Coordinates of C-alpha atoms in Angstrom, one line a residue:
Chain A
X102 CA 4.6 13.5 4.7
X103 CA 1.3 15.3 4.0
X104 CA -0.8 12.1 4.5
X105 CA -3.8 11.2 2.4
X106 CA -5.4 14.3 1.0
X107 CA -9.1 14.4 0.1
X108 CA -11.1 17.1 -1.5
X109 CA -13.5 18.7 -1.1
X110 CA -14.0 18.4 2.7
X111 CA -17.7 19.1 2.3
X112 CA -20.0 18.8 -0.7
X113 CA -23.6 19.7 -0.8
X114 CA -25.5 19.0 -4.0
X115 CA -29.0 18.4 -5.3
X116 CA -30.4 15.0 -6.3
X117 CA -29.6 14.1 -9.8
X118 CA -26.3 16.1 -10.0
X119 CA -22.9 14.5 -10.6
X120 CA -20.5 14.4 -7.7
X121 CA -16.8 13.8 -7.9
X122 CA -14.7 13.1 -4.9
X123 CA -10.9 13.3 -5.1
X124 CA -8.0 11.6 -3.3
X125 CA -4.3 11.9 -3.3
X126 CA -2.6 8.9 -1.6
X127 CA 0.6 9.0 0.2
X128 CA 3.5 8.9 -2.2
X129 CA 4.9 5.4 -2.7
X130 CA 1.9 3.6 -1.5
X131 CA 0.7 0.9 -3.9
X132 CA -2.8 0.4 -2.6
X133 CA -5.7 2.8 -2.5
X134 CA -9.1 2.2 -0.8
X135 CA -12.4 4.0 -0.9
X136 CA -14.7 3.7 2.1
X137 CA -18.1 5.1 2.9
X138 CA -19.4 5.7 6.5
X139 CA -23.0 6.2 7.6
X140 CA -24.6 5.9 11.0
X141 CA -26.6 2.9 9.9
X142 CA -24.0 0.9 8.1
X143 CA -20.7 2.0 9.7
X144 CA -17.6 1.9 7.5
X145 CA -18.0 0.0 4.3
X146 CA -15.3 -0.8 1.8
X147 CA -16.4 0.3 -1.7
X148 CA -13.4 -0.5 -3.9
X149 CA -9.6 -0.8 -3.8
X150 CA -6.8 -0.5 -6.3
X151 CA -3.4 -2.0 -6.5
X152 CA -0.8 -0.2 -8.7
X153 CA -3.7 1.9 -10.2
X154 CA -5.7 -1.2 -11.2
X155 CA -9.1 -1.9 -9.6
X156 CA -8.9 -5.2 -7.8
X157 CA -12.2 -5.5 -5.9
X158 CA -15.2 -3.3 -6.5
X159 CA -17.8 -5.7 -4.9
X160 CA -18.6 -3.0 -2.4
X161 CA -19.7 -0.4 -4.9
X162 CA -23.4 0.0 -4.3
X163 CA -24.6 0.3 -7.9
X164 CA -23.8 1.5 -11.4
X165 CA -24.2 5.1 -10.4
X166 CA -20.9 4.8 -8.6
X167 CA -17.6 4.6 -10.4
X168 CA -14.0 5.0 -9.4
X169 CA -10.8 5.6 -11.3
X170 CA -7.1 5.8 -10.6
X171 CA -5.4 7.3 -13.7
X172 CA -2.0 7.5 -12.0
X173 CA -0.3 6.6 -8.8
X174 CA -1.0 10.0 -7.2
X175 CA -4.7 10.5 -7.9
X176 CA -8.0 8.8 -7.7
X177 CA -11.6 9.8 -8.1
X178 CA -14.9 8.5 -6.9
X179 CA -17.9 9.6 -9.0
X180 CA -21.6 9.4 -8.3
X181 CA -23.9 10.1 -11.3
X182 CA -26.7 10.8 -10.7
X183 CA -26.6 11.4 -7.0
X184 CA -29.4 10.5 -4.6
X185 CA -30.2 11.5 -1.0
X186 CA -29.3 8.1 0.2
X187 CA -25.7 8.6 -1.0
X188 CA -25.3 11.2 1.8
X189 CA -22.4 9.9 3.9
X190 CA -18.8 10.6 4.7
X191 CA -16.5 9.1 2.1
X192 CA -12.9 8.2 3.1
X193 CA -9.9 7.4 1.0
X194 CA -7.0 5.4 2.4
X195 CA -3.7 4.1 1.1
X196 CA -1.2 1.5 2.2
X197 CA 2.4 0.8 1.3
X198 CA 1.9 -2.9 0.7
X199 CA -1.1 -5.1 0.9
X200 CA -2.1 -8.4 2.4
X201 CA -2.3 -7.0 6.0
X202 CA 1.4 -6.3 6.2
X203 CA 1.1 -2.6 6.4
X204 CA -1.6 -0.4 7.9
X205 CA -4.1 1.8 6.0
X206 CA -3.7 5.5 6.3
X207 CA -6.9 7.4 6.0
X208 CA -7.7 10.9 4.8
X209 CA -10.1 13.2 6.7
X210 CA -12.9 12.4 4.4
X211 CA -15.5 14.2 2.3
X212 CA -18.9 14.8 3.9
X213 CA -21.4 14.5 1.1
X214 CA -25.0 15.8 1.5
X215 CA -27.4 15.2 -1.3
X216 CA -30.7 17.1 -1.0
Chain B
X712 CA -11.2 -12.9 7.7
X713 CA -12.0 -13.7 11.4
X714 CA -14.9 -11.8 13.0
X715 CA -14.1 -9.7 16.1
X716 CA -16.2 -8.9 19.1
X717 CA -15.8 -5.8 21.2
X718 CA -17.8 -4.2 24.0
X719 CA -19.9 -1.3 22.7
X720 CA -18.7 1.2 25.2
X721 CA -16.2 1.8 28.1
X722 CA -15.3 4.6 30.4
X723 CA -11.8 5.3 31.8
X724 CA -10.6 7.9 34.3
X725 CA -8.1 10.4 32.9
X726 CA -4.6 9.4 33.7
X727 CA -5.4 5.8 34.2
X728 CA -4.7 3.0 31.8
X729 CA -7.4 2.1 29.4
X730 CA -7.7 -1.6 28.6
X731 CA -9.8 -2.3 25.5
X732 CA -10.6 -6.0 24.9
X733 CA -11.2 -7.8 21.6
X734 CA -12.3 -11.3 21.0
X735 CA -11.3 -13.0 17.7
X736 CA -11.8 -16.7 18.5
X737 CA -11.8 -17.8 14.9
X738 CA -8.5 -16.2 14.0
X739 CA -6.2 -18.2 11.9
X740 CA -2.4 -18.4 11.9
X741 CA -1.8 -15.9 9.1
X742 CA -4.1 -13.2 10.3
X743 CA -2.9 -9.9 11.8
X744 CA -4.7 -8.0 14.6
X745 CA -5.0 -4.3 13.9
X746 CA -6.3 -1.5 16.1
X747 CA -7.6 1.8 14.8
X748 CA -9.5 4.6 16.4
X749 CA -11.8 7.3 15.1
X750 CA -12.2 10.6 16.7
X751 CA -15.5 12.3 15.8
X752 CA -15.6 13.6 12.2
X753 CA -12.0 12.5 11.4
X754 CA -10.7 9.6 9.4
X755 CA -9.7 6.4 11.3
X756 CA -6.3 6.6 12.7
X757 CA -3.9 3.6 12.8
X758 CA -2.7 2.7 16.3
X759 CA -0.9 -0.6 16.3
X760 CA -0.9 -4.1 14.9
X761 CA 0.6 -7.5 15.6
X762 CA 0.7 -11.1 14.5
X763 CA 1.7 -13.2 17.5
X764 CA 3.9 -11.2 19.7
X765 CA 3.0 -8.3 22.0
X766 CA 3.7 -5.0 20.5
X767 CA 4.4 -1.5 21.8
X768 CA 4.7 1.9 20.2
X769 CA 4.5 5.5 21.2
X770 CA 0.7 5.3 21.3
X771 CA -0.2 2.1 22.9
X772 CA 0.6 -1.6 23.7
X773 CA -1.0 -4.6 22.1
X774 CA -1.3 -7.8 24.2
X775 CA -2.2 -10.9 22.2
X776 CA -3.0 -14.1 24.2
X777 CA -1.0 -17.1 23.5
X778 CA -3.8 -18.9 21.7
X779 CA -4.4 -15.6 19.7
X780 CA -8.1 -15.8 20.3
X781 CA -8.2 -12.4 22.1
X782 CA -6.2 -9.3 22.4
X783 CA -6.1 -6.1 24.5
X784 CA -5.2 -2.6 23.5
X785 CA -3.7 -0.7 26.3
X786 CA -3.5 3.1 26.4
X787 CA -1.1 3.6 29.4
X788 CA -2.2 7.0 30.5
X789 CA -5.5 8.0 29.0
X790 CA -6.2 11.6 28.2
X791 CA -9.4 13.4 27.2
X792 CA -8.1 13.4 23.6
X793 CA -8.2 9.6 23.7
X794 CA -12.0 9.7 23.7
X795 CA -12.9 7.9 20.4
X796 CA -14.3 4.8 18.9
X797 CA -11.7 2.0 18.8
X798 CA -11.9 -0.7 16.2
X799 CA -10.2 -4.1 16.4
X800 CA -9.7 -5.7 13.0
X801 CA -8.4 -9.0 11.9
X802 CA -7.0 -9.4 8.4
X803 CA -5.2 -12.2 6.7
X804 CA -2.0 -11.9 4.7
X805 CA -3.9 -13.1 1.7
X806 CA -6.6 -10.4 1.9
X807 CA -6.8 -6.6 1.6
X808 CA -10.3 -6.0 2.9
X809 CA -10.1 -4.3 6.2
X810 CA -13.6 -4.7 7.7
X811 CA -14.5 -2.3 10.4
X812 CA -17.2 -3.5 12.9
X813 CA -19.0 -1.3 15.4
X814 CA -16.0 -0.8 17.7
X815 CA -15.8 0.3 21.3
X816 CA -16.7 3.8 22.2
X817 CA -14.2 4.9 24.8
X818 CA -15.0 7.9 27.0
X819 CA -12.2 9.3 29.1
X820 CA -13.6 11.0 32.2
X821 CA -11.9 14.0 33.8

């Protein structure tokens, strides 16, 4: 099992540019989560999907952020336009079942720097 | 979901057992206790979880008090590679939001 795969590992972009982060969950997992981590705010849940459907996006900071899951093996998190305060490490995680019955498995993250 | 309280930092001598405490005094009957750790620049790594009973796996042991208001993660023989931030999380079987607090920064000393 390759685990959760995220790409790219590092992204440096200029303010105003569009950024797309990608995630491939573990095969067979029904839940997918996007987190953001900063020194100031720690790990924050942005959005999660169940069977490709967004369930809770209350953590998405603003309309500049959007997430999609077109199929069970792929999800994207898009920021348009990007701003320096979006600089953070973005993690994707998946779990087999929900409701606390199985753990989240995290990818190694995408470190985003917006200049 | 119940709030958890952990000490901000701890030290442990290499080869000794590391005992990391977590208070979750408002936990309810259907809430699981999860432990994760995060080594610098990596994604959080699942360690262990439990509901009521003590649990053990190849990485660690989880001891949950009888009233379930606190738990202890035990790393039986700490190594330098166990230096990380350890997060204790409580999540109900009706929720899916794993909330990570500030955790305990464990330093294993040679």
